[in-house]
CSV table of C-alpha atoms in Angstrom, one decimal:
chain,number,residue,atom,x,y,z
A,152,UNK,CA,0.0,0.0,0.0
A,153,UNK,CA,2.2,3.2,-0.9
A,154,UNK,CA,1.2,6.3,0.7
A,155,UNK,CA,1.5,9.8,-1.4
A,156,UNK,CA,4.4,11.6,-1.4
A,157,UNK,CA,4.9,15.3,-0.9
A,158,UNK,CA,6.9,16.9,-3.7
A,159,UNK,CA,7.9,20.7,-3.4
A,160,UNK,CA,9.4,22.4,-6.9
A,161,UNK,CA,10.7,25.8,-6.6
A,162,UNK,CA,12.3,28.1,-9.5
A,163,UNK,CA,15.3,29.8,-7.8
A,164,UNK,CA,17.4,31.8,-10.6
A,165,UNK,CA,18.6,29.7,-13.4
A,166,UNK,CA,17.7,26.2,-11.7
A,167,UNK,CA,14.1,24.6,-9.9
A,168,UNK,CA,15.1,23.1,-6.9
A,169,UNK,CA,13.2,19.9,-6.5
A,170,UNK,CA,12.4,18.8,-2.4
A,171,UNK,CA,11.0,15.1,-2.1
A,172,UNK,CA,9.7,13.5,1.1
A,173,UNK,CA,8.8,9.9,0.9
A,174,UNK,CA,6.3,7.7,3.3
A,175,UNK,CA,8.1,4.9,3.0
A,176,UNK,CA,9.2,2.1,5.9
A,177,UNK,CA,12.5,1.3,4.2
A,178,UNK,CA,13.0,-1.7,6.4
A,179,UNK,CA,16.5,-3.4,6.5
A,180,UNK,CA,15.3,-6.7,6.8
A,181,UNK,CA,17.9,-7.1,9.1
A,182,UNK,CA,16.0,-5.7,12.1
A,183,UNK,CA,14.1,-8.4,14.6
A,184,UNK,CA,10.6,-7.5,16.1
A,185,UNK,CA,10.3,-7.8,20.0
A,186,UNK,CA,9.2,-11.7,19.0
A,187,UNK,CA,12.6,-12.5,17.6
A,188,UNK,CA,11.4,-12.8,13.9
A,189,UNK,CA,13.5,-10.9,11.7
A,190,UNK,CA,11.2,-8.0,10.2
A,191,UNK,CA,11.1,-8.6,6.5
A,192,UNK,CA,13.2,-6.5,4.0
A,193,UNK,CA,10.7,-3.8,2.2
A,194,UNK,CA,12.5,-0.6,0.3
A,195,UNK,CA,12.5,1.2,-2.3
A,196,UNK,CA,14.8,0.2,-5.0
A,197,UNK,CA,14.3,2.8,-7.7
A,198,UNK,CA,13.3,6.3,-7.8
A,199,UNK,CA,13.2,8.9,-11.0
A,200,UNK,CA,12.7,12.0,-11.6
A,201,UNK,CA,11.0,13.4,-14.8
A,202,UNK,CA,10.4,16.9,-15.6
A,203,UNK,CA,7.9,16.7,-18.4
A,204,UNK,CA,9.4,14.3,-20.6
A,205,UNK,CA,13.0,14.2,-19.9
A,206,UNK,CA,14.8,12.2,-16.7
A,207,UNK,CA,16.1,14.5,-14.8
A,208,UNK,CA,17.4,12.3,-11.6
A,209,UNK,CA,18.0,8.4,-11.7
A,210,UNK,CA,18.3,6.9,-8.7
A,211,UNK,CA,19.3,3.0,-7.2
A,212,UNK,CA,18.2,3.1,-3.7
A,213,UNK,CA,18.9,0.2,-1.0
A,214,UNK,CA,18.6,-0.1,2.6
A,215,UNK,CA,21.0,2.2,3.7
A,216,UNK,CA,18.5,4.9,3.0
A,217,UNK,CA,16.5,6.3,6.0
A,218,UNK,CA,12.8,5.5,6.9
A,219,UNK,CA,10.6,8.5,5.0
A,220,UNK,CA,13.5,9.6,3.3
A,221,UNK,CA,14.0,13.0,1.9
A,222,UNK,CA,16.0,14.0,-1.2
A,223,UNK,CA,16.7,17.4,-2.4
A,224,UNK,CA,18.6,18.3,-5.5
A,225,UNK,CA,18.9,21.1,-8.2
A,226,UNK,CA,18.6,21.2,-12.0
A,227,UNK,CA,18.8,23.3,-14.5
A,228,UNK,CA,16.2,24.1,-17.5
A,229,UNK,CA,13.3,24.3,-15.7
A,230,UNK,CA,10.3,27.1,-16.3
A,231,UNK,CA,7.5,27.9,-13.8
A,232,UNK,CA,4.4,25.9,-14.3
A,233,UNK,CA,6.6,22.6,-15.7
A,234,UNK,CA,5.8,19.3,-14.9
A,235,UNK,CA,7.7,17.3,-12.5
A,236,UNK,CA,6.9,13.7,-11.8
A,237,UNK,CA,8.2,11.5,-9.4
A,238,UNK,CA,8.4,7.6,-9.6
A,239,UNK,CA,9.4,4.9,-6.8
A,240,UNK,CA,9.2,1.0,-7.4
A,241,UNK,CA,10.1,-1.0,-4.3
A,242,UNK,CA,11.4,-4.6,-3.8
A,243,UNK,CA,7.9,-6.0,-3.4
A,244,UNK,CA,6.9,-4.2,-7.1
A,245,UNK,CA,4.9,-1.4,-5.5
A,246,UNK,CA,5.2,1.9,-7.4
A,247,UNK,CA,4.3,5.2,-6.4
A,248,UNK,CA,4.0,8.1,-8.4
A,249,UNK,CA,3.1,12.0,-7.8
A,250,UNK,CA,3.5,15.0,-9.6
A,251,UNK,CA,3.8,18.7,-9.0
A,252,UNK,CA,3.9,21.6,-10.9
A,253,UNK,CA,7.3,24.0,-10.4
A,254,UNK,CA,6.1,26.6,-8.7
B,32,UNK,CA,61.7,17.7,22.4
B,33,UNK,CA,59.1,15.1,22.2
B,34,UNK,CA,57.8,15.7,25.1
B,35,UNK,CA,57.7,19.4,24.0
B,36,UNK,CA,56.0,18.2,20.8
B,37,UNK,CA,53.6,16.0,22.3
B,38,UNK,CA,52.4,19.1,24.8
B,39,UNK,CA,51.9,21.2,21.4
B,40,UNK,CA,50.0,18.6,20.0
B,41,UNK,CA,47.9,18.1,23.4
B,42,UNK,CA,47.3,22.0,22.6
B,43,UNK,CA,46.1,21.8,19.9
B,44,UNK,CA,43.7,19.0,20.2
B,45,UNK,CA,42.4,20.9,23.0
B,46,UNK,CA,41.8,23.9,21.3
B,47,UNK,CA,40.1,22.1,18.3
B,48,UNK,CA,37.8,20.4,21.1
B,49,UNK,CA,37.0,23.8,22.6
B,50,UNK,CA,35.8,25.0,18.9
B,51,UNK,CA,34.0,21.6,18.0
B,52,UNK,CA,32.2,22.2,21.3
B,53,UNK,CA,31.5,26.0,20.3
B,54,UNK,CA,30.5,25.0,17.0
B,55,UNK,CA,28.1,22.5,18.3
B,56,UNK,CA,25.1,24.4,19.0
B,57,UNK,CA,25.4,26.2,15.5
B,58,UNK,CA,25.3,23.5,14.0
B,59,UNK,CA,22.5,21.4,15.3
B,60,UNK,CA,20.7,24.7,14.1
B,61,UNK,CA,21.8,24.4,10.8
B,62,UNK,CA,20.8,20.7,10.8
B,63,UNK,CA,17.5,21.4,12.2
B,64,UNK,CA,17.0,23.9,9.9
B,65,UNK,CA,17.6,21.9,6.8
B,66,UNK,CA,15.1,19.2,8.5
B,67,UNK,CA,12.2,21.2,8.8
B,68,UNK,CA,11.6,21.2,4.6
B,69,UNK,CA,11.1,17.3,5.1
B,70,UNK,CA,9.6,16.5,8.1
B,71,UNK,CA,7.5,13.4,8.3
B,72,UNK,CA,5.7,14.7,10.9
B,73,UNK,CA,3.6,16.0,8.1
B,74,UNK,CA,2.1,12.5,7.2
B,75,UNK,CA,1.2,11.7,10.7
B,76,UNK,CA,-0.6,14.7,11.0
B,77,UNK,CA,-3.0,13.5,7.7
B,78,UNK,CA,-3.1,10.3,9.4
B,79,UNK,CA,-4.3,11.0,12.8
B,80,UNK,CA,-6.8,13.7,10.6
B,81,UNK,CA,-8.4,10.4,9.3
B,82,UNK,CA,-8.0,8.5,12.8
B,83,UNK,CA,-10.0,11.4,14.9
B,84,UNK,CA,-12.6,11.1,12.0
B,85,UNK,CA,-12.9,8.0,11.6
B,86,UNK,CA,-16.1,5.3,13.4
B,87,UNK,CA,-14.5,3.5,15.6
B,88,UNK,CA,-15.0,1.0,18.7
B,89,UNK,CA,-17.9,-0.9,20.3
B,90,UNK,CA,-20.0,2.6,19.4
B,91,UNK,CA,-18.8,3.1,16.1
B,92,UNK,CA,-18.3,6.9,16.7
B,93,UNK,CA,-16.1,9.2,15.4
B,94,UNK,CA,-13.8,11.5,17.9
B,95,UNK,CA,-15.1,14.9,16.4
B,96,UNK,CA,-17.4,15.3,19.4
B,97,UNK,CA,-14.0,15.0,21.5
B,98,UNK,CA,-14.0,17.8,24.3
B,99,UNK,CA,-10.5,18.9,24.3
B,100,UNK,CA,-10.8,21.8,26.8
B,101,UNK,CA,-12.4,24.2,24.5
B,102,UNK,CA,-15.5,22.5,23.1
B,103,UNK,CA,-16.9,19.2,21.8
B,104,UNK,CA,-14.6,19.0,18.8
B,105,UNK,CA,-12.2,22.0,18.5
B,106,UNK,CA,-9.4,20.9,17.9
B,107,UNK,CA,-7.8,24.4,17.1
B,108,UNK,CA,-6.0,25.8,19.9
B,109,UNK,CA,-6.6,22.9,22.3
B,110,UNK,CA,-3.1,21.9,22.5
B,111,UNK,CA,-1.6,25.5,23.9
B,112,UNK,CA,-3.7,25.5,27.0
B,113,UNK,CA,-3.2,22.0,27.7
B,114,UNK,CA,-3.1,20.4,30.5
B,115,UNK,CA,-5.9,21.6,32.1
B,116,UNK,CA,-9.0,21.3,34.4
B,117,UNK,CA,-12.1,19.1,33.0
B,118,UNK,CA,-14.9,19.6,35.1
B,119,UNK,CA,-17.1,16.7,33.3
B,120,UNK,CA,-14.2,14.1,35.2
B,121,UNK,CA,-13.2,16.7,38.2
B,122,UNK,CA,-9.5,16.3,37.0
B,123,UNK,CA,-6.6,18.0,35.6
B,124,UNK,CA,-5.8,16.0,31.6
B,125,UNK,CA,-3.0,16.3,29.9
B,126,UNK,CA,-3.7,15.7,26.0
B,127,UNK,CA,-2.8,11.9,26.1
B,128,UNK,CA,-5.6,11.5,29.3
B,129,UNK,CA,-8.0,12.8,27.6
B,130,UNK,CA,-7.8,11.4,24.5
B,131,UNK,CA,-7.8,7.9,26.4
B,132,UNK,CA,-11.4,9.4,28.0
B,133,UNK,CA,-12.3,10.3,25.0
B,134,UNK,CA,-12.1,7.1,23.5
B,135,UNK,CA,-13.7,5.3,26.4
B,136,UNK,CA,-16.7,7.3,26.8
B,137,UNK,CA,-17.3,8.2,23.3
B,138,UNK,CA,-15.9,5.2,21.4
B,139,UNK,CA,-16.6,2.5,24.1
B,140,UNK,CA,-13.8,1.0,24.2
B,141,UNK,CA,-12.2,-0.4,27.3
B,142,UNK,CA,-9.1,1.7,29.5
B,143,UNK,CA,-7.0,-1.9,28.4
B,144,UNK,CA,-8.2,-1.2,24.6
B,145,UNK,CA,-7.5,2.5,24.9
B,146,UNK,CA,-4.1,2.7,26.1
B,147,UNK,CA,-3.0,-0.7,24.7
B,148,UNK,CA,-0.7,0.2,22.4
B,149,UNK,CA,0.2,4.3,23.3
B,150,UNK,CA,3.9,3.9,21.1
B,151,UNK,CA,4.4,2.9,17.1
B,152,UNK,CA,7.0,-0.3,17.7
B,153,UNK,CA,8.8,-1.4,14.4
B,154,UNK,CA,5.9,-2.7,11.9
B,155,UNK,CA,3.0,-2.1,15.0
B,156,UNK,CA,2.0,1.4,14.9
B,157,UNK,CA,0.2,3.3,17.3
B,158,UNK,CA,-3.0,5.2,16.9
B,159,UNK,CA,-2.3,7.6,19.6
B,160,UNK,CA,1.0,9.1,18.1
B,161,UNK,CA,-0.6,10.1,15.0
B,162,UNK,CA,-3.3,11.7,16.9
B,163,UNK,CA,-1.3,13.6,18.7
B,164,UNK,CA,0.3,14.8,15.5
B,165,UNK,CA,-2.7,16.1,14.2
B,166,UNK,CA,-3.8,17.8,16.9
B,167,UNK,CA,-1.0,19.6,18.4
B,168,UNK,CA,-0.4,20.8,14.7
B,169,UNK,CA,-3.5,22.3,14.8
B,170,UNK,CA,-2.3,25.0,17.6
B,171,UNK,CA,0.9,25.6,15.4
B,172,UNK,CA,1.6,29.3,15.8
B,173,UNK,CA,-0.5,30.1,18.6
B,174,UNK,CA,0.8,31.3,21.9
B,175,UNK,CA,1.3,28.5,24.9
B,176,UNK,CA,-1.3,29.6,26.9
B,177,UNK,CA,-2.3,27.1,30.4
B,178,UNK,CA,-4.4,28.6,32.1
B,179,UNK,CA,-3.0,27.7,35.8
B,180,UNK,CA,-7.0,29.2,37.6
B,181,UNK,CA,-8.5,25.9,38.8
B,182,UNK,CA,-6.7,24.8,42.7
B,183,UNK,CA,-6.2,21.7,40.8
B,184,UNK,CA,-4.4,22.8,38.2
B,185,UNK,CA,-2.5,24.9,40.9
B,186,UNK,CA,-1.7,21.8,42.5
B,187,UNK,CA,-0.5,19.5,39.4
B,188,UNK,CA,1.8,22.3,38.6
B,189,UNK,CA,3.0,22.6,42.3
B,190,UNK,CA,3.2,18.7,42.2
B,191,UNK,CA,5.0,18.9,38.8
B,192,UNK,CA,7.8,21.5,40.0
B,193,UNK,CA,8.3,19.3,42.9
B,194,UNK,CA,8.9,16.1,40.8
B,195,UNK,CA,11.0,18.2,38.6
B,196,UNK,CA,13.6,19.0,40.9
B,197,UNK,CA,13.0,15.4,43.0
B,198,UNK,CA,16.7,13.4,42.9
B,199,UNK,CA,16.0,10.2,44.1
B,200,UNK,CA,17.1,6.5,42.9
B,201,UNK,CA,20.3,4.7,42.8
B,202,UNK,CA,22.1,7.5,40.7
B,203,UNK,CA,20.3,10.0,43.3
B,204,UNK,CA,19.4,11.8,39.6
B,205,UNK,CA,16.4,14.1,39.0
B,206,UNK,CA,15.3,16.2,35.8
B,207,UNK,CA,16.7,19.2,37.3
B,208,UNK,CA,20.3,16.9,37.4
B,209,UNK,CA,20.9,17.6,33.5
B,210,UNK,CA,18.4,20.5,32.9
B,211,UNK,CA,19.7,23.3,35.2
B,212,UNK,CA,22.4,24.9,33.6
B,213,UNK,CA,23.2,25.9,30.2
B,214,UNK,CA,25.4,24.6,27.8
B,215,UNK,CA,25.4,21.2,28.9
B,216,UNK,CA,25.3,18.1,26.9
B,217,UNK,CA,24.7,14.6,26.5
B,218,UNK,CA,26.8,13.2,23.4
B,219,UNK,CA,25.9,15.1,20.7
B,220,UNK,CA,22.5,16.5,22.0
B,221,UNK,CA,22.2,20.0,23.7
B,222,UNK,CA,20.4,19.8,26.8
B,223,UNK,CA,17.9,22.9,27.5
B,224,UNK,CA,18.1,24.4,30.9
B,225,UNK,CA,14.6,24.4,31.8
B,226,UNK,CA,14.9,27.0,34.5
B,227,UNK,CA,16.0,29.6,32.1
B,228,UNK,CA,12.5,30.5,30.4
B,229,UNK,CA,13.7,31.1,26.9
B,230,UNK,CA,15.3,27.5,26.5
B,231,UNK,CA,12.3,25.9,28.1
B,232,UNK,CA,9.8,27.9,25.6
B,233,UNK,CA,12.1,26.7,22.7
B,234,UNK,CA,11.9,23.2,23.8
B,235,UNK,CA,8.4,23.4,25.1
B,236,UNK,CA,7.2,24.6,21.5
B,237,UNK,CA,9.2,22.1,19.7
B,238,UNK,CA,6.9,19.0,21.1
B,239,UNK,CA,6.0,16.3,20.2
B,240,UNK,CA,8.3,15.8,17.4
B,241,UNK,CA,9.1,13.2,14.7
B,242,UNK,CA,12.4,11.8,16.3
B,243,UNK,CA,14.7,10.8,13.3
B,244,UNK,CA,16.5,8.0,15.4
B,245,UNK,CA,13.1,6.4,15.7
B,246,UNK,CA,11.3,6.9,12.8
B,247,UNK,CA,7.9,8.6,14.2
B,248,UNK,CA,6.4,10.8,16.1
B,249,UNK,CA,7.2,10.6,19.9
B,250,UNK,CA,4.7,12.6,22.0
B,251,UNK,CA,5.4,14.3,25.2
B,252,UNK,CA,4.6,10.8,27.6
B,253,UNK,CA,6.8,8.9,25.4
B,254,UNK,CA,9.6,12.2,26.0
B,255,UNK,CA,9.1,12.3,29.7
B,256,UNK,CA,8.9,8.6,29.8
B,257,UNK,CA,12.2,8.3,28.4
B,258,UNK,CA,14.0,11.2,30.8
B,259,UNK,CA,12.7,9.3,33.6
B,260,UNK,CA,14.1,6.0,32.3
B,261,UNK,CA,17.6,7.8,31.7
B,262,UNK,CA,17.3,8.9,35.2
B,263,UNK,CA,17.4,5.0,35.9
B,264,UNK,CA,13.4,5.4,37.7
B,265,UNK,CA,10.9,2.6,37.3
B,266,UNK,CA,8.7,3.0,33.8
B,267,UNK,CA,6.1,5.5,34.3
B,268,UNK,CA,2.7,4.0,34.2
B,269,UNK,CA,0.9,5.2,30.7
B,270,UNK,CA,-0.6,8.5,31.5
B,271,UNK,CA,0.0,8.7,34.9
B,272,UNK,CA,-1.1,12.1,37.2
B,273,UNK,CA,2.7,12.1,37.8
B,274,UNK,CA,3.7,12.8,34.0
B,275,UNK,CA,0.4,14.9,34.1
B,276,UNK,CA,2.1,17.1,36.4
B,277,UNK,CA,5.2,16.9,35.2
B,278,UNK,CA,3.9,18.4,31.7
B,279,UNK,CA,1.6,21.2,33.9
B,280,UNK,CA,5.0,22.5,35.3
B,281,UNK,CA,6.6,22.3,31.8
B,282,UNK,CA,3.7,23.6,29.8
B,283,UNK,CA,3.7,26.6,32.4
B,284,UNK,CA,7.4,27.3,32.2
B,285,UNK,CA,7.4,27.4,28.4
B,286,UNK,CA,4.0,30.5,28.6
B,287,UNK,CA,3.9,32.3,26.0
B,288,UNK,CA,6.0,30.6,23.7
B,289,UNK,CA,5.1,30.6,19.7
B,290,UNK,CA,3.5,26.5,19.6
B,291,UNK,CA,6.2,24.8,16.3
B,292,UNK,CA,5.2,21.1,16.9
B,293,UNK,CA,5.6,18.8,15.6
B,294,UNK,CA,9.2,19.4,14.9
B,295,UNK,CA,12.1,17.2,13.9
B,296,UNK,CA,14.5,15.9,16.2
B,297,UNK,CA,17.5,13.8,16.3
């Protein structure tokens, strides 16, 4: 069950700088619950960016990445009102995706 | 000449120290700073929206009819003059009590059901966290305001104070033990002096948060909860008049502060 994301997209000068916060559980699968069962591995393993058509951030993700992780980056090209879209698969084949306009 | 050296090295380490430890409260800023674009907190707060609005229990009722203090569901500007005085139970509630009441005598459900799980574990989440989130965020910029009218909210706080500054145990340790003076630390984490009324209003203001360690959003039981565990006391019973109190002398110390919770924490 993936829960929404919240995407922020902000044109600052020359570049849109993109803020991404993720509901996610990211869970090791290394962790034990307080019954001794090891808690089952669940994380993302993909993420991309697009702004309209074009990839704009490709990312492998993997369990070193925090619970509800949140990712920030830059690019340049970007015009007010654009399209950005935001993609997530994780290992168990659940996909998210949300999109914002750059504000 | 190496012991010469060695003394100039022992200098300079020193001196680097004394900066790292200068540096330190500048740059938990910083980090907090950077945190607050992302805070997860966020998502708790939509969650505990649905929770306090969703049928639930034996009843199958909603909490919207929830009397936090200022009316059968507002929820707006409860949080800031909590705890307080409820007449309809002849006690003095700190948020966490009365959301236990208010699922027990609007919801039906038992005191066992109500507080049975009061603390998200990994893959078990709590409902109470969440609703906490949503509805201190809905005092967010509003001034902390208790009251401190009723003799028994007089007494809590008077109560609170006392257990505040109560060393005791086989470390004889109390709150006031690491919360007394400024610019002390544990590790890597400042600790407020709570006597000084600035620092407690920052603090104050800055609760419940989403704790990053943790992974969710810790509310003011769970905080106190674990101060008194690091003070090596027994475990606080859930929602005890003691923490009640506790919070009432906190709550009152922090008056007038600008309510920022939930925050993000280390």
């Amino acid at each position: 069950m993936a829960k929404p994301m919240r995407i922020r997209a902000k044109l600052k000068g020359d570049h849109v700088e993109a803020k991404i916060l993720i509901q996610h559980d990211m869970e090791t699968g290394l962790r034990k619950g307080s019954d001794g069962a090891k808690i089952p591995a669940h994380f993302i393993k993909t993420l991309t960016v697009k702004y309209e058509d074009k990839v704009v951030l490709d990312t492998v993700m993997g369990i070193a990445v925090s619970k509800d992780p949140f990712l920030s980056f830059k690019f340049k090209g970007g015009e007010k009102g654009g399209k950005l879209t935001v993609t997530w698969v994780d290992n168990s084949g659940d996909t998210r995706t949300d999109t914002t306009a750059v504000k | 000449m190496r012991l010469i050296g060695q003394a100039i090295l022992l200098a300079l380490t020193m001196q680097l120290t004394v900066s790292a430890f200068a540096d330190d409260a500048e740059d938990n800023d910083i980090y907090a700073e950077f945190l607050e674009d992302g805070n997860p907190a966020e998502f708790s707060e939509i969650n505990g929206e649905e929770l306090w609005k969703t049928k639930a229990g034996p009843n199958n009722v909603s909490l919207e009819q929830c009397d936090l203090g200022k009316g059968p569901g507002v929820v707006e500007g409860a949080y800031v003059e909590l705890p307080r005085y409820f007449s309809d139970v002849n006690k003095v509630m700190d948020l966490e009590q009365r959301l236990i009441h208010c699922r027990m005598t609007l919801q039906g459900l038992t005191q066992e059901e109500a507080t049975k799980q009061p603390f998200s574990k990994p893959g078990k989440a709590s409902d109470i966290e969440p609703l906490v989130a949503y509805i201190t965020a809905a005092s967010k910029g509003m001034k902390m305001a208790v009251k401190l009218e009723h003799p028994m909210e007089k007494e809590a706080y008077e109560i609170g104070k006392k257990l505040f500054f109560h060393r005791a145990g086989s470390h004889d340790f109390g709150c006031v033990t690491c919360h007394s003076a400024d610019n002390k630390r544990i590790r890597l984490q400042n600790l407020p002096n709570l006597l000084d009324k600035k620092q407690a209003q920052k603090v104050y203001a800055t609760w419940p948060a989403y704790r990053l360690s943790q992974g969710e959003v810790r509310s003011m039981q769970h905080r106190l909860r674990s101060c008194i565990r690091q003070q090596r006391f027994p475990n606080p019973k859930y929602a005890s008049d003691a923490i009640t109190a506790l919070t009432m002398y906190l709550a009152k110390s922090a008056d007038g502060a600008v309510y920022a919770a939930p925050a993000i924490k280390r």
